[in-house]
C-alpha positions as CSV (number, residue, x, y, z in Angstrom):
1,X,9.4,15.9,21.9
2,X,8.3,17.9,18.8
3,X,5.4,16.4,17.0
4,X,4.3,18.0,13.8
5,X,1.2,16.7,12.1
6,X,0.3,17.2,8.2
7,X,-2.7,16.3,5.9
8,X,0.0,15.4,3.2
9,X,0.2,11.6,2.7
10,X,-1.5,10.3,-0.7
11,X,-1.8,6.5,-0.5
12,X,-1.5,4.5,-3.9
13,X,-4.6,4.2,-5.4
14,X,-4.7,0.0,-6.2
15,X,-6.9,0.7,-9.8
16,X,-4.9,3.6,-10.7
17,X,-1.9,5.0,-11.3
18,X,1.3,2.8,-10.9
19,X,3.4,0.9,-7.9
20,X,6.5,-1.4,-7.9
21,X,7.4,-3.9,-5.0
22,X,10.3,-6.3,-4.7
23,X,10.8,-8.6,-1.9
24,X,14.1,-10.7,-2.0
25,X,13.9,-14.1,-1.1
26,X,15.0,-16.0,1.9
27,X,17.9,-17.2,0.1
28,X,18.8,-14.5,-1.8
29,X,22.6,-13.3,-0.7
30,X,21.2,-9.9,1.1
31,X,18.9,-11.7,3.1
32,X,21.7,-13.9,4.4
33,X,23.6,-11.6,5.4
34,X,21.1,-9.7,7.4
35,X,19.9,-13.0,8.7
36,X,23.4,-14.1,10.4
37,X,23.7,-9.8,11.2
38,X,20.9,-10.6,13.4
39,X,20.6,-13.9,14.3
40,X,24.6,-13.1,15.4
41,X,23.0,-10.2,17.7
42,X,20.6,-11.4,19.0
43,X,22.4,-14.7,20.6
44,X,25.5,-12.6,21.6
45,X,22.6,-10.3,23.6
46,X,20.9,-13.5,25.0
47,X,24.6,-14.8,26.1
48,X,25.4,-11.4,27.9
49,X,22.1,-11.4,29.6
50,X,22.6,-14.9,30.5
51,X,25.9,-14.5,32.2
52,X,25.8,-10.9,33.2
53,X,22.2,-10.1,33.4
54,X,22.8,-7.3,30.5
55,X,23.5,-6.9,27.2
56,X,27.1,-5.7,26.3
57,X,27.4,-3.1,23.8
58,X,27.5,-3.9,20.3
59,X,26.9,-3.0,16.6
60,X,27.5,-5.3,13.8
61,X,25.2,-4.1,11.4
62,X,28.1,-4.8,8.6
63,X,28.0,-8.4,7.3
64,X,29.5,-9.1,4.2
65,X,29.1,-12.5,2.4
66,X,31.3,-13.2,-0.2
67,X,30.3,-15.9,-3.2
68,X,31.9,-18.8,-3.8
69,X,34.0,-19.1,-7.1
70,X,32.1,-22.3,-9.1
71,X,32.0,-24.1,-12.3
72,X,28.4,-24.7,-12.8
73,X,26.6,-26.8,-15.5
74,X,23.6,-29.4,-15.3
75,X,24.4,-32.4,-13.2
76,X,26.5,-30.9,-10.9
77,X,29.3,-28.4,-9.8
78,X,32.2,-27.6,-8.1
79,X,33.2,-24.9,-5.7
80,X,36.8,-23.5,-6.6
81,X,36.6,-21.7,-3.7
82,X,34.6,-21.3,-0.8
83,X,32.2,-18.4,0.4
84,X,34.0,-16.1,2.8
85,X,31.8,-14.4,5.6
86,X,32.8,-11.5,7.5
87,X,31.5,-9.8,10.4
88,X,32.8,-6.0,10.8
89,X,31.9,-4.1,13.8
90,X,32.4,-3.1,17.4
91,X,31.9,-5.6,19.5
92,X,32.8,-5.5,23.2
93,X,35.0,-8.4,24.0
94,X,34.7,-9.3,27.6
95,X,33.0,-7.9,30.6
96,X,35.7,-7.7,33.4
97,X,38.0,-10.4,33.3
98,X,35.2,-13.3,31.5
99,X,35.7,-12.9,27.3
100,X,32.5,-13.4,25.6
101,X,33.2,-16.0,22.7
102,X,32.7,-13.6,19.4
103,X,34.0,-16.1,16.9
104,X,31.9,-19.2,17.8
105,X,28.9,-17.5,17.8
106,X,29.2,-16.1,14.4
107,X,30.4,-19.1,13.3
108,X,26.9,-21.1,14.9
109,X,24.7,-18.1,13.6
110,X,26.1,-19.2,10.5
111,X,25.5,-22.8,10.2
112,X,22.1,-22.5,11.3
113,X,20.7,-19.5,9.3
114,X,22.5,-20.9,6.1
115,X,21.4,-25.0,6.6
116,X,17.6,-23.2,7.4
117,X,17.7,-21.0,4.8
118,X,19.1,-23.0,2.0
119,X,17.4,-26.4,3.1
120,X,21.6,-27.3,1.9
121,X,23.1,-30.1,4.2
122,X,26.3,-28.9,2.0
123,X,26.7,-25.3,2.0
124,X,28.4,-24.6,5.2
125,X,31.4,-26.7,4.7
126,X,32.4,-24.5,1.8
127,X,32.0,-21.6,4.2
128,X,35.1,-19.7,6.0
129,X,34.4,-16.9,8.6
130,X,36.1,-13.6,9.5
131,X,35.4,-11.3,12.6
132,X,37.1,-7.9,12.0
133,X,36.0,-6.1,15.5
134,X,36.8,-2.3,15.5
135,X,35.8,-1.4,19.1
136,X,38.1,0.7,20.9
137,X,37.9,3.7,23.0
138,X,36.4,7.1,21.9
139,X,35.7,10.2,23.5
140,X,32.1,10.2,23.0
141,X,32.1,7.0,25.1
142,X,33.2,6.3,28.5
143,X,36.5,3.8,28.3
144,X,33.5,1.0,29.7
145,X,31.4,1.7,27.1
146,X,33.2,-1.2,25.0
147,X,35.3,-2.5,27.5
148,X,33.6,-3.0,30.8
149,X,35.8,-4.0,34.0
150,X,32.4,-4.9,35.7
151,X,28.8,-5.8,35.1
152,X,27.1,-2.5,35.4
153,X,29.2,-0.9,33.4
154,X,27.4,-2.6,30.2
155,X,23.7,-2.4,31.7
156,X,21.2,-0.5,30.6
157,X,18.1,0.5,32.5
158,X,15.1,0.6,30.5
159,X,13.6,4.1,29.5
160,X,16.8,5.6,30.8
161,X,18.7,4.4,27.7
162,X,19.6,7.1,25.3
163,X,20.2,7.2,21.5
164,X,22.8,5.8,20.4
165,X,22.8,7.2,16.9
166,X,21.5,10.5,15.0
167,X,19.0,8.8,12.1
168,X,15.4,9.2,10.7
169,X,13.1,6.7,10.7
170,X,10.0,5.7,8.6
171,X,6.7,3.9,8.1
172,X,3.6,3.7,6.2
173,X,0.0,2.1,7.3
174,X,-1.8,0.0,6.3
175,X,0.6,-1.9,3.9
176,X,-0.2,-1.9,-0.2
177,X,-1.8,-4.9,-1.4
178,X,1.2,-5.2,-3.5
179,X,3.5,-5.4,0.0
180,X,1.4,-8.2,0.9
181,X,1.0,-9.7,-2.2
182,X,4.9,-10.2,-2.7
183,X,5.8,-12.0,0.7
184,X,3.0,-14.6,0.4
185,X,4.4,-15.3,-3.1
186,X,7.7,-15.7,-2.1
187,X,6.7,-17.6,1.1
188,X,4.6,-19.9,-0.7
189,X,7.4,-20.7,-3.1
190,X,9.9,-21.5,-0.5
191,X,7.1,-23.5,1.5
192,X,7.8,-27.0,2.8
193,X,4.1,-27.8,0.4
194,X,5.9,-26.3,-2.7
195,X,9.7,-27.6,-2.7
196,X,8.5,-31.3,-1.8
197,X,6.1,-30.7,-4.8
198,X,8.8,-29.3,-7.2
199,X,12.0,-31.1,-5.6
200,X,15.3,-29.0,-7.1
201,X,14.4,-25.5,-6.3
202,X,16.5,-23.4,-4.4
203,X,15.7,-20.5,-2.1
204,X,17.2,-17.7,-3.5
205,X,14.2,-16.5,-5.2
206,X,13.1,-13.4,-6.4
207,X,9.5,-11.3,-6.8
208,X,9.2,-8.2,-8.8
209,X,5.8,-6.8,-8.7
210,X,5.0,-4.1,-11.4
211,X,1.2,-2.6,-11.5
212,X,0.0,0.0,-14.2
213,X,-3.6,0.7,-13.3
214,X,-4.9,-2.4,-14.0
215,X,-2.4,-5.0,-15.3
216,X,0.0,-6.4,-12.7
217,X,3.4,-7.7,-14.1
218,X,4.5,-10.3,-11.7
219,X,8.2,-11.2,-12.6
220,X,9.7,-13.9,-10.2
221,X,13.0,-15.7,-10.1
222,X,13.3,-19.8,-9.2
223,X,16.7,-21.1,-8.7
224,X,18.0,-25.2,-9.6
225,X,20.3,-26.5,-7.9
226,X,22.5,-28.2,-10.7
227,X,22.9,-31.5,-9.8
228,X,19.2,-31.9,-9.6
229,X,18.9,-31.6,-13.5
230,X,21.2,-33.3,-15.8
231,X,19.7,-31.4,-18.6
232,X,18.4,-28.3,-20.3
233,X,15.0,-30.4,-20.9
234,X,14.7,-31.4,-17.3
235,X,15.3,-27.8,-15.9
236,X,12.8,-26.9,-18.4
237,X,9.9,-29.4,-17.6
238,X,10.8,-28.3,-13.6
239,X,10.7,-24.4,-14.2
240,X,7.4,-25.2,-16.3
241,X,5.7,-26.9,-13.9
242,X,6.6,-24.5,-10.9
243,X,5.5,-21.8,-13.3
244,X,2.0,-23.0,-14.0
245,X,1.7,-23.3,-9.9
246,X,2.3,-19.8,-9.4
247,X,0.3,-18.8,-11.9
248,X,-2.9,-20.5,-10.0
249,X,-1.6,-19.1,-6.9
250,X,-1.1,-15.7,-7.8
251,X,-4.8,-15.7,-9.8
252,X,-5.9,-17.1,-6.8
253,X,-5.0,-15.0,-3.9
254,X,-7.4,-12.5,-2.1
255,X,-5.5,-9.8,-3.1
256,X,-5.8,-10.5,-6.9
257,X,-9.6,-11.5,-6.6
258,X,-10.3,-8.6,-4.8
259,X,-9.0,-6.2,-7.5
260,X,-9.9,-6.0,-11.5
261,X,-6.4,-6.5,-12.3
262,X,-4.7,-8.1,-15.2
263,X,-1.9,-10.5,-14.2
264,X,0.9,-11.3,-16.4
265,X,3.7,-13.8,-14.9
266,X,7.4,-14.2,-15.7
267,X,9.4,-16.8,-14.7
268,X,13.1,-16.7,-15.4
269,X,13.8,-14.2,-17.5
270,X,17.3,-14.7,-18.3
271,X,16.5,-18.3,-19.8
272,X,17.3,-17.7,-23.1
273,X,18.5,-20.8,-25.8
274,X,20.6,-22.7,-23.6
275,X,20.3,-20.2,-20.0
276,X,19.2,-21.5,-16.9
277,X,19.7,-20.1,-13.0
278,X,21.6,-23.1,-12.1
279,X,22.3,-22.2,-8.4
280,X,24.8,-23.9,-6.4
281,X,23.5,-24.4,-2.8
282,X,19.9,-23.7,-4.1
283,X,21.3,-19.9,-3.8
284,X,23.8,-17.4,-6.1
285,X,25.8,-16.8,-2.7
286,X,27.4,-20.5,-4.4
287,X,28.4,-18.7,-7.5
288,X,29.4,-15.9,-6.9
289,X,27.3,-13.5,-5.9
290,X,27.6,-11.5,-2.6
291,X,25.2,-10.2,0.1
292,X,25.5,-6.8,2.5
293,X,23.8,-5.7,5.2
294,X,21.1,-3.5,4.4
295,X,20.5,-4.0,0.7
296,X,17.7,-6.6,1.3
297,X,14.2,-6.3,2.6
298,X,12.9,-3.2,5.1
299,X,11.4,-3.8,8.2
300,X,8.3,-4.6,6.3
301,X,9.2,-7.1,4.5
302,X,9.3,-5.6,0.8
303,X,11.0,-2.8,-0.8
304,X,8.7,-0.6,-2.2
305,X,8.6,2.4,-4.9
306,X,5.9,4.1,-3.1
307,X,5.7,4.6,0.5
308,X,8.8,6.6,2.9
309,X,11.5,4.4,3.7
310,X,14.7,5.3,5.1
311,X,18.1,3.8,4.9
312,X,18.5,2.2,7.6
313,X,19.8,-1.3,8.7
314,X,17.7,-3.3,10.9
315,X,20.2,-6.2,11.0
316,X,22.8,-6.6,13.8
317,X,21.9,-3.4,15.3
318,X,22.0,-3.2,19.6
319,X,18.5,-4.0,20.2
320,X,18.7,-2.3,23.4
321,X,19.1,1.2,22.7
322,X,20.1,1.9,18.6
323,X,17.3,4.0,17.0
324,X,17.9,2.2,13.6
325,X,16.7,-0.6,15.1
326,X,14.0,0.5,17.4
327,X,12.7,3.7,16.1
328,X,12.2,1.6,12.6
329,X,10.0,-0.5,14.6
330,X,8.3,2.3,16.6
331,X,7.2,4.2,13.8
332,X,5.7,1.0,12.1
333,X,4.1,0.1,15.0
334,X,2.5,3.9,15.7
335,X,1.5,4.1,12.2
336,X,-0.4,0.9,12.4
337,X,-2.0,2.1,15.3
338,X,-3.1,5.4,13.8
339,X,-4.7,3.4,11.2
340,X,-6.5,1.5,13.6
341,X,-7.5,4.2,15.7
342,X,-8.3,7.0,13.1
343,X,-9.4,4.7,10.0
344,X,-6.8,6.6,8.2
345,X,-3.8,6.1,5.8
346,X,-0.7,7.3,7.5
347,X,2.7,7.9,7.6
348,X,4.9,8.3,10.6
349,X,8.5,9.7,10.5
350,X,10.6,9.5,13.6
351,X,14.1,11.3,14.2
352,X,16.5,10.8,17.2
353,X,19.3,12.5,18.5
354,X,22.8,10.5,19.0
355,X,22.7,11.2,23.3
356,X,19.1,11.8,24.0
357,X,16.6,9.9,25.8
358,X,15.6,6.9,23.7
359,X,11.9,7.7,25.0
360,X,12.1,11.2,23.9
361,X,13.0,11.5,20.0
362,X,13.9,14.8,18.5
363,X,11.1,15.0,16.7
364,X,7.7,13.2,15.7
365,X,5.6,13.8,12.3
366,X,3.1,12.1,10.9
367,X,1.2,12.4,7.3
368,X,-2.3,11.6,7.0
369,X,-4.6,11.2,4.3
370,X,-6.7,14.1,5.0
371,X,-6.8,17.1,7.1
372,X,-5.8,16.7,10.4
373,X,-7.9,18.4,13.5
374,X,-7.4,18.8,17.0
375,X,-9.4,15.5,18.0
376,X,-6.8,13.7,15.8
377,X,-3.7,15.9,17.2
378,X,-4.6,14.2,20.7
379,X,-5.4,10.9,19.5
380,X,-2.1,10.7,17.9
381,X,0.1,12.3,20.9
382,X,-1.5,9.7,23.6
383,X,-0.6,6.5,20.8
384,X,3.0,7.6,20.8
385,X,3.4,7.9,24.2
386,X,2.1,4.9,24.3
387,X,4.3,3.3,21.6
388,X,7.6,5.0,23.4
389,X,7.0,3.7,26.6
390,X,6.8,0.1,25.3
391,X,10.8,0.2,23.5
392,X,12.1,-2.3,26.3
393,X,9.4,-4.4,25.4
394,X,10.0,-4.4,21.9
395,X,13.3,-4.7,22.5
396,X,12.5,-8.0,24.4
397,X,10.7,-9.1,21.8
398,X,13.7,-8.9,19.1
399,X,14.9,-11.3,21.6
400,X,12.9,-13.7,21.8
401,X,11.8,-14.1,18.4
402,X,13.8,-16.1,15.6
403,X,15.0,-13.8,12.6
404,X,13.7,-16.1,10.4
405,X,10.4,-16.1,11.9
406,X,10.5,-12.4,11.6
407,X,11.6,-12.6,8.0
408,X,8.6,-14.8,7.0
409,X,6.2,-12.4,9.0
410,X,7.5,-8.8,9.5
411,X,4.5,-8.2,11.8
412,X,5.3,-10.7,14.5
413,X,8.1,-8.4,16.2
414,X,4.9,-5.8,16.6
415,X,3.1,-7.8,18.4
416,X,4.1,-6.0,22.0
């Protein structure tokens, strides 16, 4: 393991300067998409360990929703045809001679991450599902590797895993104000407190976060659902009222009173004349709109301008042994504790090797906010070793946490 340590990371400054975060709601199309990726994942891994005492190989980090075709208006609307959802991947299909049931539980990942998500009793009958599995045999994989004729030909034993892909990996520590800022927004709006309140709002919602030294543009986007207004005036007097109770609790969160910033919120911007997001479902998945894999949130909960960030996918990856997944993870939860340790702004980058020890990446670097010395150099070596050693029980962890806890609070799949 090659660890490289530089004074070279330059943290935001939160009265100067400039920073833009977006967070995509739990609704929004992406996030499905990644939801069912994972939720899909993490219940075939729970079956295999279940029955076999192991988690079969797998990688379905390619969900595709496709939107449904609608006619939309106020009052009402009417799905011309239904949302298709597809899951692409390799997927081993039985161990030995017992098949592991791939279609039903994509199709129950489904209908529970969509009824959750959407709060919509409706939306999954206008759902139709697709598995497209691609695993065969390769020669940079023993015949088993997908197609097991027996138990331990599917198990994997801890630190003895190895990579299973050739990626970088990155995180920052401690988050930006704006990071933290833009989930509690977007969690508050899609809170039990504030849909009861405000009944018609959908959850695909939307939070754009633009600061210039001191004046923060908060642009954020409420879906209808249709039949919940019969008219312009009504989605009006709704969108109104939802907007003057984000204004209070965007003036009113720590974050804002703890900096001299301006704030300036939009609501809605496409509402011109006659406009309204009128959202079938309470999300655009209902009209038309489709979700991917990967183009939603980062392991942090945000997507930010500022800060490294690789590409990627958390969701759907094998939580056992794909540095996507875990070395994502890792390098949030080693920057975090540099932070802790050193009192100092960090970022960590962590690269693996598709065939080498999971425990052992390729190479380690990490960017501090001053000059590093050799007190720090050690400091930093023993907290990853430390933060290696604990992959199994991260990887337990994706197990046994919901994906939709984990959406609402990145930080709970840290907590090892």
């Amino acid at each position: 393991m090659f660890i490289t340590l530089h004074g070279q990371h330059e943290p935001d400054d939160t009265d100067h300067g400039f920073n833009v975060v977006e967070r995509k709601g739990i609704g929004h199309p992406d996030s499905l998409a990644d939801l069912i990726a994972e939720e899909f994942s993490r219940r075939y891994s729970l079956h295999g360990l279940d029955r076999f005492g192991a988690v079969p190989n797998h990688w379905v980090d390619k969900v595709a929703l496709i939107g449904a075709e609608a006619e939309v208006d106020f009052g009402g609307y009417t799905i011309r045809k239904p949302i298709s959802a597809y899951l692409f991947g390799k997927v081993t299909r039985s161990v030995g001679a017992e098949p592991l049931p791939i279609e039903d539980l994509f199709r129950t990942a489904i209908v529970d991450v969509l009824a959750e998500a959407t709060g919509s009793d409706q939306i999954v009958a206008s759902v139709r599902t697709f598995v497209e599995n691609t695993a065969g045999v390769g020669a940079d994989h023993p015949a088993s590797f997908y197609r097991p004729s027996a138990v331990d030909e599917c198990r994997v034993f801890g630190l003895n895993a190895l990579a299973n892909d050739t990626a970088f990996c990155s995180a920052y520590s401690p988050a930006d104000p704006l990071d933290i800022l833009a989930i509690d927004v977007e969690n508050h709006v899609n809170s039990a407190s504030f849909q009861d309140e405000l009944t018609g709002l959908g959850s695909d919602v939307k939070v754009m976060l633009a600061r210039a030294t001191d004046v923060l543009k908060a642009t954020v986007c409420l879906p209808v659902h249709p039949e919940a207004v019969s008219s312009h005036h009504e989605y009006t007097v709704l969108v109104s009222e939802a907007y003057d109770r984000l204004d209070a609790f965007v003036n009113e969160h720590p974050i804002v009173r703890q900096h001299p910033w301006l704030t300036r919120l939009s609501v809605n911007t496409k509402d011109h004349g006659s406009g309204a997001y009128l959202a079938p479902f309470g999300t655009s998945l209902g009209k038309g709109d489709c979700g991917l894999v990967g183009r939603g949130n980062k392991a942090n909960g945000v997507i930010s301008a500022s800060g490294g960030a690789g590409v990627e996918a958390l969701a759907g990856k094998n939580p056992v042994h794909h540095t996507g997944k875990l070395y994502t993870l890792a390098a949030a939860r080693l920057a975090d504790r540099i932070h802790a340790k050193l009192g100092v702004p960090n970022e960590v980058v962590l690269v693996s090797r598709n065939g080498d020890r999971l425990d052992d990446p390729s190479f380690v670097g990490v960017r501090l906010a001053r000059r590093g010395n050799r007190r720090d150099r050690c400091a930093i070596e023993e907290l990853t070793a430390a933060t290696l050693a604990e992959l199994p029980l991260l990887s337990e962890r994706l197990l046994a946490l919901s994906p939709m806890d984990r959406f609402r609070d990145p930080s709970l799949v840290l907590e090892v």
